[in-house]
Short mmCIF file of C-alpha atoms in Angstrom, two decimals:
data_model
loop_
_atom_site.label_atom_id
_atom_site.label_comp_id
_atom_site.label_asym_id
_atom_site.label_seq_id
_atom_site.Cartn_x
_atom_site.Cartn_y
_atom_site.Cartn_z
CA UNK A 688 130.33 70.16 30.03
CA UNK A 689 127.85 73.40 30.66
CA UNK A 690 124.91 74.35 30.39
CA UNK A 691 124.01 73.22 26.88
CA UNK A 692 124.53 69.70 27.89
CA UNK A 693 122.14 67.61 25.82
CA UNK A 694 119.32 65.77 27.25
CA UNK A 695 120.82 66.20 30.74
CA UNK A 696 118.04 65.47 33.65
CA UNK A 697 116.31 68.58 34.77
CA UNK A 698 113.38 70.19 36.73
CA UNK A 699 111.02 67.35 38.04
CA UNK A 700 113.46 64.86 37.07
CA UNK A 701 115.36 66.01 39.93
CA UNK A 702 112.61 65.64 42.45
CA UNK A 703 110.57 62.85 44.29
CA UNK A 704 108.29 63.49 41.67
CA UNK A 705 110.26 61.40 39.17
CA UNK A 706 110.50 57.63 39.99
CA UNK A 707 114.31 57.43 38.45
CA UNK A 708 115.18 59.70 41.21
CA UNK A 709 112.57 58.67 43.93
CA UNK A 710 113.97 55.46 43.16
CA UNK A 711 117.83 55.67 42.78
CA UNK A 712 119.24 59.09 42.61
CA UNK A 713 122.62 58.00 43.29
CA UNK A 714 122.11 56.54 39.18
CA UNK A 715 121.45 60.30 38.18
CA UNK A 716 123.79 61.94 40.62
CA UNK A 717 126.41 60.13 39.23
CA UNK A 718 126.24 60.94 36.06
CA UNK A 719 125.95 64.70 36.51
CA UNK A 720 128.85 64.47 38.83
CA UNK A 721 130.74 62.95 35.49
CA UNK A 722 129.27 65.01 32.92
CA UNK A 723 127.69 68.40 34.62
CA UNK A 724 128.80 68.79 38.35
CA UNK A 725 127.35 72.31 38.17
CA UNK A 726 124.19 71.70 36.28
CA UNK A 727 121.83 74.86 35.42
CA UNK A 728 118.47 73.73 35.76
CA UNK A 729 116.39 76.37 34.15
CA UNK A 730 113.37 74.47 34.73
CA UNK A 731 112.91 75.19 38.35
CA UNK A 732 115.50 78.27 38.39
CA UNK A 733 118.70 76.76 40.13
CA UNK A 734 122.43 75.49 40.26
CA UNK A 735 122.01 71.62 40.90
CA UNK A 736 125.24 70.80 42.53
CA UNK A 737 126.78 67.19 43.08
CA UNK A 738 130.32 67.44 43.50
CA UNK A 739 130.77 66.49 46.79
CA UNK A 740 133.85 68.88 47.35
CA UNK A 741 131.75 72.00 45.35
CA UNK A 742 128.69 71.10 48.07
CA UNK A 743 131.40 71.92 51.31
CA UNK A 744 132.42 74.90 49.78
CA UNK A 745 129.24 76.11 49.45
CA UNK A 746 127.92 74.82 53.13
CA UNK A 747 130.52 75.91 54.78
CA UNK A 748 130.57 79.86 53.05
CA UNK A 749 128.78 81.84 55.48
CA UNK A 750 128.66 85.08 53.12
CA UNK A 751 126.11 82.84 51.38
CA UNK A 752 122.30 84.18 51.80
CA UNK A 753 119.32 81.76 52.72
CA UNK A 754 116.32 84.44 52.72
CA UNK A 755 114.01 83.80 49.39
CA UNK A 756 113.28 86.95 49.12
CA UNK A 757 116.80 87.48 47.97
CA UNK A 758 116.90 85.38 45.10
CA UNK A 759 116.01 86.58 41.32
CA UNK A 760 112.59 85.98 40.47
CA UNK A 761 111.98 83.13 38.61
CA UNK A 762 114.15 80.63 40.91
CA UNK A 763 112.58 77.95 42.57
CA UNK A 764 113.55 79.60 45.93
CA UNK A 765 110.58 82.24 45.02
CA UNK A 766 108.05 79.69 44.17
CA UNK A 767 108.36 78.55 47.51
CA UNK A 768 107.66 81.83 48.91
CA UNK A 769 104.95 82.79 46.95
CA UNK A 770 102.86 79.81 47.75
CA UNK A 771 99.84 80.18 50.35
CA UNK A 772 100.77 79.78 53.97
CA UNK A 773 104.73 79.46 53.29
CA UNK A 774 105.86 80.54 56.70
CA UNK A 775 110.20 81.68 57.30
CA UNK A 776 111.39 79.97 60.19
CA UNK A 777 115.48 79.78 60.72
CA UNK A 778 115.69 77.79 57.49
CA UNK A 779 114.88 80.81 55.60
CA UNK A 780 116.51 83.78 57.57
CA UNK A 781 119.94 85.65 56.86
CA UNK A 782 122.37 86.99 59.78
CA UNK A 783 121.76 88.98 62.00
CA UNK A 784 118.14 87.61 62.13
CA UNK A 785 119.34 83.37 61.51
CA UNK A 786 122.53 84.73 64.55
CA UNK A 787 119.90 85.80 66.99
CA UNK A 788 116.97 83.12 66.69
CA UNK A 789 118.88 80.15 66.70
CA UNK A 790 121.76 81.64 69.35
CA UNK A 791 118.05 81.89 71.57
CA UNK A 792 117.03 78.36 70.17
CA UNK A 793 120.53 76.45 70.88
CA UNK A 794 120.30 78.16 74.47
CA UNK A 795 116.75 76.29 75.39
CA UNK A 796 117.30 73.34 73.51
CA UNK A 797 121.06 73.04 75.13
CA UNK A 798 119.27 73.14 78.42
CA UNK A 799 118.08 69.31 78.00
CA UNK A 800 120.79 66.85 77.87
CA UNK A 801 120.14 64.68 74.41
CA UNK A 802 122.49 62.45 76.68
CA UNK A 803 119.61 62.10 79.61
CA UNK A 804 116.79 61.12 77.58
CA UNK A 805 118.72 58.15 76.07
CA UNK A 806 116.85 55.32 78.31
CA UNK A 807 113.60 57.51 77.48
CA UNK A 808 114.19 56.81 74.23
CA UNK A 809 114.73 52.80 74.82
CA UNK A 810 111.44 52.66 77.03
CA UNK A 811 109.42 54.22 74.39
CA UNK A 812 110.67 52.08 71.78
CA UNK A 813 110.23 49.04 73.73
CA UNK A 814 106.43 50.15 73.98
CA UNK A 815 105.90 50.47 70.47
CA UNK A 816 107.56 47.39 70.13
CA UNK A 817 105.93 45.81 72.32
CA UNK A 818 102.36 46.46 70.40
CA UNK A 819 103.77 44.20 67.48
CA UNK A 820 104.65 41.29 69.45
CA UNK A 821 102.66 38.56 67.71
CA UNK A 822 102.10 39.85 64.70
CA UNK A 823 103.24 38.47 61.74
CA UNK A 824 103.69 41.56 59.73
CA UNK A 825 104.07 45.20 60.10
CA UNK A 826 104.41 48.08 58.23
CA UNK A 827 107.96 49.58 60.03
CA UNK A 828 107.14 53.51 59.16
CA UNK A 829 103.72 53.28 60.57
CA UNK A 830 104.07 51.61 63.52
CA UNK A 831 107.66 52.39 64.59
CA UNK A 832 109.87 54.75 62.76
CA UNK A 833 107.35 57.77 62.54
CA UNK A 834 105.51 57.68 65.81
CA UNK A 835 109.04 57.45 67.83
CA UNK A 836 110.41 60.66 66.43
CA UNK A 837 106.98 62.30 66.83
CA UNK A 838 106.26 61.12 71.03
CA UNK A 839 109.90 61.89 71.61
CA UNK A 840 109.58 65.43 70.10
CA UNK A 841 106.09 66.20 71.40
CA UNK A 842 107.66 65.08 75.36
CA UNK A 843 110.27 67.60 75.08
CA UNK A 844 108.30 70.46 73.75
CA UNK A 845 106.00 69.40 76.63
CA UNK A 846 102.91 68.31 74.65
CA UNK A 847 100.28 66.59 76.95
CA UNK A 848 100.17 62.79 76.90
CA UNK A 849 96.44 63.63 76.00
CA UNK A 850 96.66 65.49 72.71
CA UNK A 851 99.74 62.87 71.29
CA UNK A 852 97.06 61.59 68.61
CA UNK A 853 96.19 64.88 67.80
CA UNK A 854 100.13 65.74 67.33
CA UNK A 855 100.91 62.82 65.48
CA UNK A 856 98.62 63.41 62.64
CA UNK A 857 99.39 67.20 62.42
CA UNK A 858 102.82 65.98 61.91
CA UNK A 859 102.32 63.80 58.90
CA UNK A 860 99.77 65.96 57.58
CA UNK A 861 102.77 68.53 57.07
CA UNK A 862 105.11 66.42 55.74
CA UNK A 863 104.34 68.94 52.93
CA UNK A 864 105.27 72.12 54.14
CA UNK A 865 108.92 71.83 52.06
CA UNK A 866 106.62 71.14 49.07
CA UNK A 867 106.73 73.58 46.27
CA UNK A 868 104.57 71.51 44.13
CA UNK A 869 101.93 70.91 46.05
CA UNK A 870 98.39 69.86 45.06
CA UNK A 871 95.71 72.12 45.26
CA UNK A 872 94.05 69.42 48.06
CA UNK A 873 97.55 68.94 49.67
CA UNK A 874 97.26 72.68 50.20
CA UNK A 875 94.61 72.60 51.82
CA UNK A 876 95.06 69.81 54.05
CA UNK A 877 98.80 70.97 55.03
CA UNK A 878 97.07 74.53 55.99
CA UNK A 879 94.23 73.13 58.29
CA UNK A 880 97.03 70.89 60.03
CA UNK A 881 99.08 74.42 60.51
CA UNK A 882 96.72 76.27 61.21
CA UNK A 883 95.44 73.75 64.03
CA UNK A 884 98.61 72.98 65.55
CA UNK A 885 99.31 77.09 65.55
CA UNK A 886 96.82 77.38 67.39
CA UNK A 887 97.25 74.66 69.82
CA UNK A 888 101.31 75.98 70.74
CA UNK A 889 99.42 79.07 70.61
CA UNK A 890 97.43 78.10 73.87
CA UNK A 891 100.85 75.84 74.69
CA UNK A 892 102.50 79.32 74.99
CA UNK A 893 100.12 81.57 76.71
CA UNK A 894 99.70 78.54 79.22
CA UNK A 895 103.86 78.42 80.17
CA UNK A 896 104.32 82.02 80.49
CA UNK A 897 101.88 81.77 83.23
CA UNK A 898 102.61 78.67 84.71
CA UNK A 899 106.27 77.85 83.05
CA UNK A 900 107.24 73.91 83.23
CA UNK A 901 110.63 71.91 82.63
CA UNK A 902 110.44 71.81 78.79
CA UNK A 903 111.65 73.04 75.17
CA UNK A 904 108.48 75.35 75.35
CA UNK A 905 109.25 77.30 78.69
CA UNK A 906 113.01 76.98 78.24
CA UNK A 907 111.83 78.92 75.16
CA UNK A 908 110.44 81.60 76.67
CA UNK A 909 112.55 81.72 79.25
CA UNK A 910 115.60 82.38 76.83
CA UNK A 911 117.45 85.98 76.38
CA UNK A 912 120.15 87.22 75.20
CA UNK A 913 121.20 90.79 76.78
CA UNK A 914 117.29 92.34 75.84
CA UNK A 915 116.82 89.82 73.41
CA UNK A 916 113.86 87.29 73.90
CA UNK A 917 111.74 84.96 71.58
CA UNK A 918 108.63 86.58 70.61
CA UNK A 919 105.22 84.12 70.67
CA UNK A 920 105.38 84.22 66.44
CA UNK A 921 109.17 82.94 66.52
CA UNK A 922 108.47 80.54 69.40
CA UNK A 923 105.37 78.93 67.09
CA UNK A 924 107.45 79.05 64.07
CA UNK A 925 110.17 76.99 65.79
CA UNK A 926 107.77 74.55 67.20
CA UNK A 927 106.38 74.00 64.34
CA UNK A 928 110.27 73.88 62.17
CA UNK A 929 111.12 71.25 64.73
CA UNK A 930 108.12 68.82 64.51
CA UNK A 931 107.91 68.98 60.75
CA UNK A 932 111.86 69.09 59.46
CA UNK A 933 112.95 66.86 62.92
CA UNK A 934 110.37 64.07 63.01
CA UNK A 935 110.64 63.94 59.22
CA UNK A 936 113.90 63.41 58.87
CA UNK A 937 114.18 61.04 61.57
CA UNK A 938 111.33 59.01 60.78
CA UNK A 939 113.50 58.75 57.30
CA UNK A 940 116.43 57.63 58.57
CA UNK A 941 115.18 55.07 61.15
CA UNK A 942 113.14 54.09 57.96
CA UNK A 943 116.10 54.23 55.41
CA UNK A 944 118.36 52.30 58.35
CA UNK A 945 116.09 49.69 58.21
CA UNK A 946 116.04 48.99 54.77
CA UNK A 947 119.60 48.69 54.42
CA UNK A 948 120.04 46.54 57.27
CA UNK A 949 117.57 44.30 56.08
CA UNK A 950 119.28 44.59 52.42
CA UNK A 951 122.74 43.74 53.95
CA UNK A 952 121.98 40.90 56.44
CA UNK A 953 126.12 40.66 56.85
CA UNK A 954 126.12 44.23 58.31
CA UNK A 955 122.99 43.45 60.13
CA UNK A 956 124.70 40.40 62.06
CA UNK A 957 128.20 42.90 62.40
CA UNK A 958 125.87 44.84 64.44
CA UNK A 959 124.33 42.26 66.39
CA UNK A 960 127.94 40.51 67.33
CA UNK A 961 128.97 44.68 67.93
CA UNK A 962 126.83 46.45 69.37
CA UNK A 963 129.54 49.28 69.28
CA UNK A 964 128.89 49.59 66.22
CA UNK A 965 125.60 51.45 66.41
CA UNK A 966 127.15 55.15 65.82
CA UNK A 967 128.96 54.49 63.31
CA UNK A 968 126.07 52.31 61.54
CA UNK A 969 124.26 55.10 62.05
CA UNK A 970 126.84 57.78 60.31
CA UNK A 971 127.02 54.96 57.28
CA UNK A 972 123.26 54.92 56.97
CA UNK A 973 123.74 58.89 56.91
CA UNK A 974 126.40 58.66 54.39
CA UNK A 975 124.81 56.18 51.93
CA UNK A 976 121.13 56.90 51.83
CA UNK A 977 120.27 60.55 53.93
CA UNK A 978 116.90 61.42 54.90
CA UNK A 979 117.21 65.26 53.33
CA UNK A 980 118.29 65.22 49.47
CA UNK A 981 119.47 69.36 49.25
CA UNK A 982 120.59 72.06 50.95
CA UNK A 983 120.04 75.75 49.36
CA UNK A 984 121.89 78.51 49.32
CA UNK A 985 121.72 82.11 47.27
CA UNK A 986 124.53 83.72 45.35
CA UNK A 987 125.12 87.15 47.42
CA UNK A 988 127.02 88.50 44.22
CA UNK A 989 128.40 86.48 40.79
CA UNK A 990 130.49 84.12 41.68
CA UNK A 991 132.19 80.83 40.35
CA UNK A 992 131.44 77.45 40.92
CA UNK A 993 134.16 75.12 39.19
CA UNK A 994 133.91 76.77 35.88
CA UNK A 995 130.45 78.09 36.53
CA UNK A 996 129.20 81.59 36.89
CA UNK A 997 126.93 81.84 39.12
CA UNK A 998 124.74 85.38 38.59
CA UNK A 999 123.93 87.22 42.11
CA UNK A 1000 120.30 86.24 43.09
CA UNK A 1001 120.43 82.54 41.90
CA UNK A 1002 119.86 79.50 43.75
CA UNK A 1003 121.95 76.82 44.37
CA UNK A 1004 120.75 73.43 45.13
CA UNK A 1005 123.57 71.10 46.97
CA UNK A 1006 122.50 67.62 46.51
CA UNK A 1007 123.11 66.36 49.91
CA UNK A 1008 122.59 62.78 48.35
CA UNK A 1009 125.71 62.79 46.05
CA UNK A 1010 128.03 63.94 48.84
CA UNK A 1011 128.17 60.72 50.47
CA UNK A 1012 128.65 58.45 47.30
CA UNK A 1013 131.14 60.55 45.68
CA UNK A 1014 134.18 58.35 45.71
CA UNK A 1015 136.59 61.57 45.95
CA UNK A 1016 135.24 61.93 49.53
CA UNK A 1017 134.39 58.16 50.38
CA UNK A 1018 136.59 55.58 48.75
CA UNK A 1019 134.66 52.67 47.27
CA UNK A 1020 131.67 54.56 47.69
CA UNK A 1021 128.63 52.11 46.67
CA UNK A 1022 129.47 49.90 49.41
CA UNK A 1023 127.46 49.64 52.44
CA UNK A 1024 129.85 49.02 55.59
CA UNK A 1025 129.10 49.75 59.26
CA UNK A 1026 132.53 49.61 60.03
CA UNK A 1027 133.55 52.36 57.20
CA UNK A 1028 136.23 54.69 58.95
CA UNK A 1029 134.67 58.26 59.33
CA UNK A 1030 132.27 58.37 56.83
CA UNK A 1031 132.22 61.34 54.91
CA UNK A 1032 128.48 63.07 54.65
CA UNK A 1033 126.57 66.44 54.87
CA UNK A 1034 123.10 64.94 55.85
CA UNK A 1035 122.67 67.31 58.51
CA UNK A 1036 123.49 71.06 55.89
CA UNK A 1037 126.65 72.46 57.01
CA UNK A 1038 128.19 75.96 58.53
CA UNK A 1039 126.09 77.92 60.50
CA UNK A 1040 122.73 76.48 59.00
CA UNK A 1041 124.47 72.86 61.16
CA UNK A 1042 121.15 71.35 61.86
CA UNK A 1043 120.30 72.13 65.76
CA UNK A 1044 118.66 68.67 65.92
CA UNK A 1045 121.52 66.38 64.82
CA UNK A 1046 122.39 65.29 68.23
CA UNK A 1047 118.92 64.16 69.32
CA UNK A 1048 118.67 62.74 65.66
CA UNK A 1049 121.41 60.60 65.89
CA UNK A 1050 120.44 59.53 69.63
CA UNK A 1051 117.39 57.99 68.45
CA UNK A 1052 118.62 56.65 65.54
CA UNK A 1053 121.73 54.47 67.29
CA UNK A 1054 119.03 53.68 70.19
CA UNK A 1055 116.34 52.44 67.90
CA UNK A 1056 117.59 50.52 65.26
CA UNK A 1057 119.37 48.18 67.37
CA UNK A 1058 116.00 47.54 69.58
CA UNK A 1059 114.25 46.98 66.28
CA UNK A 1060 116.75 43.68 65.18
CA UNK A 1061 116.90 42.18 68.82
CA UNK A 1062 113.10 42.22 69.36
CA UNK A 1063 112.96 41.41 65.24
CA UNK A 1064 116.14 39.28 64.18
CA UNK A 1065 114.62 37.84 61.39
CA UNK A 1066 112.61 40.38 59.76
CA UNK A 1067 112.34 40.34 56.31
CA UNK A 1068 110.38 42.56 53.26
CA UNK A 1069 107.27 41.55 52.87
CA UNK A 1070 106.29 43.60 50.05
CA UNK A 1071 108.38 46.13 47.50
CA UNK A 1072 109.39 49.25 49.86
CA UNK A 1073 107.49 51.91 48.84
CA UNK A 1074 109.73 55.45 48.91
CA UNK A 1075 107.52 58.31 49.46
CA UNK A 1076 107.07 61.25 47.21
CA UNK A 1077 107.86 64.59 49.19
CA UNK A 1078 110.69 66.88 47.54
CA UNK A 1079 113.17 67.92 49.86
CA UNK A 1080 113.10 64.20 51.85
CA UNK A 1081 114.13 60.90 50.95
CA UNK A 1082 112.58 58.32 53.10
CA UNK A 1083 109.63 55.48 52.68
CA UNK A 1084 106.47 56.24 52.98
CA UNK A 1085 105.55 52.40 54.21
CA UNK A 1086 107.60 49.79 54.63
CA UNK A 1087 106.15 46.51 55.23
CA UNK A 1088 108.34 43.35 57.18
CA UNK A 1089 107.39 39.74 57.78
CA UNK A 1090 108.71 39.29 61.54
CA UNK A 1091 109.85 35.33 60.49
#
């Protein structure tokens, strides 16, 4: 079935913004995967893809173009561009540009062992954690999910102890800067927070160059390749990229993790007999309920899909979502197992747009969860999860637990 499928979801309905989807996309995946794997959305101007095999052709085709201001007008892709204060960070840039920034990136980020800051990670969890100890309830995204991701993040770039508030709330502040449909006082709120926090890695910057330290700022700097260096701009742009898509997205998986474990108390007690298990939980929560819900991509030239044309200049939305439950690439795919052999997922994008924070992602992820339940064996809901409404990411935006 094409294009003229009849009453077929589209536009919003495909978003956060929709509570079907918010809520359980998997219900809506599904059926376009049955019924319209390559579904033309001509709502927002895009290919919706959820055929899990279509979605790792298309991530892994590296003649595929990212930059927006490639794609036909009229595609969602230039709505994003065209907003006020939309910034292009790697995300959004096309070889040789995406080769050269991230190459630069990879080389300062590669320069801190994800491996070494593994008991970091376990003491600062056991602080937060220890800050709910005799409480009866707690909202899980507030106090432990986001605030990890952020202090982890903000220690590496170097951020001073001192300005952590500060950090935090610029972080969730921006939790809208993937947001094409943003309200007119979202706008303005996600601007001041950018605008604030480019200027403080602005002062960050000029501080290192003069007086360079041992972090993901002056390792920055520090960077070259042949006469190639960072400038300030790119530098700010990447701080900025990995506070807002990093912390994000791990905040939503601890977040999503959590749910599931305390949805599946069977798999939650696996893990506690196995602590071995904690990877591969981790890789199952990744397969089954993924912090990011698409990766985009831009036709270079027509091309085919299935039995789709694609026109040159149109976007195509991968629905990172459906790749996991698609029982061609996971057998028995609704079930939630800890113990599933190599589970099949694309939460992290694919090819060369691999996310460059996967490693440290995961790290936190296997560390923290497992902290959570021994401090926490009982915990519980304590109130209807709510998800949080912010296209592009597919997390809760509180989550509150009874501790008995």
């Amino acid at each position: 079935m094409g294009d003229e499928a009849n009453n077929l979801p589209t536009g919003i309905q495909l978003t956060s913004l929709d509570h079907t989807y918010r809520e359980d996309a998997e219900s809506v995946h599904a059926r376009l995967r049955a019924e319209c794997p390559v579904h033309h959305d001509k709502q927002f101007g895009r290919y919706f893809l959820t055929n899990g095999k279509d979605i790792e052709a298309v991530l892994r085709n590296r003649a595929l173009l990212l930059d927006p201001d490639r794609a036909n007008q009229g595609t969602i892709a230039k709505l994003q561009t065209q907003r006020e204060g939309f910034i292009k960070s790697m995300l959004f840039l096309d070889d040789p540009d995406h080769h050269r920034l991230r190459s630069l990136v990879a080389q300062a980020f590669s320069q801190r062992s994800i491996n070494d800051i593994s008991l970091h990670i376990a003491q600062v969890a056991n602080e937060l954690l220890d800050a709910l100890e005799g409480r009866d309830r707690f909202d899980a995204i507030a106090a432990y999910a986001s605030p990890l991701p952020i202090i982890i993040i903000a220690e590496i770039l170097g951020v001073d102890p001192a300005d952590r508030a500060d950090f935090i709330a610029w972080s969730r502040t921006s939790d809208n800067a993937f947001n094409p449909m943003l309200t007119a006082e979202q706008q303005e709120a996600m601007l001041r927070s950018q605008n604030e926090l480019f200027d403080y890695f602005e002062r960050q910057i000029a501080e290192r160059r003069l007086n360079p330290r041992d972090d993901l700022i002056s390792a920055m700097i520090a960077a070259a390749d042949g006469d190639h260096r960072l400038s300030d701009q790119e530098i700010k742009v990447t701080c900025n990229l990995l506070l807002v898509a990093g912390n994000i997205t791990t905040t939503d998986l601890i977040g999503n993790a959590i749910r599931l474990l305390i949805d599946h108390p069977d798999q939650r007690q696996l893990l506690h007999e196995r602590p071995d298990l904690a990877a591969n939980m981790v890789e199952e929560v990744l397969r089954f309920d993924p912090p990011v819900t698409a990766s985009s991509r831009i036709a270079p030239e027509d091309m085919t899909i299935g039995a789709t044309l694609i026109p040159k200049g149109e976007v195509m939305f991968t629905a990172l979502q459906s790749v996991g439950r698609d029982p061609e690439l996971n057998p028995d795919a609704q079930r939630f197992d800890i113990t599933r052999d190599k589970p099949v997922h694309h939460a992290f994008g694919g090819g060369v747009h691999f996310c460059l924070g996967a490693q440290l992602a995961r790290m936190e992820a296997r560390v923290a969860i497992p902290l959570l339940f021994e401090r926490f064996p009982n915990l519980s809901l304590a109130a209807e999860p709510v998800r949080k409404i912010a296209p592009g990411f597919n997390g809760y935006g509180e989550l509150l637990v009874n501790v008995g």
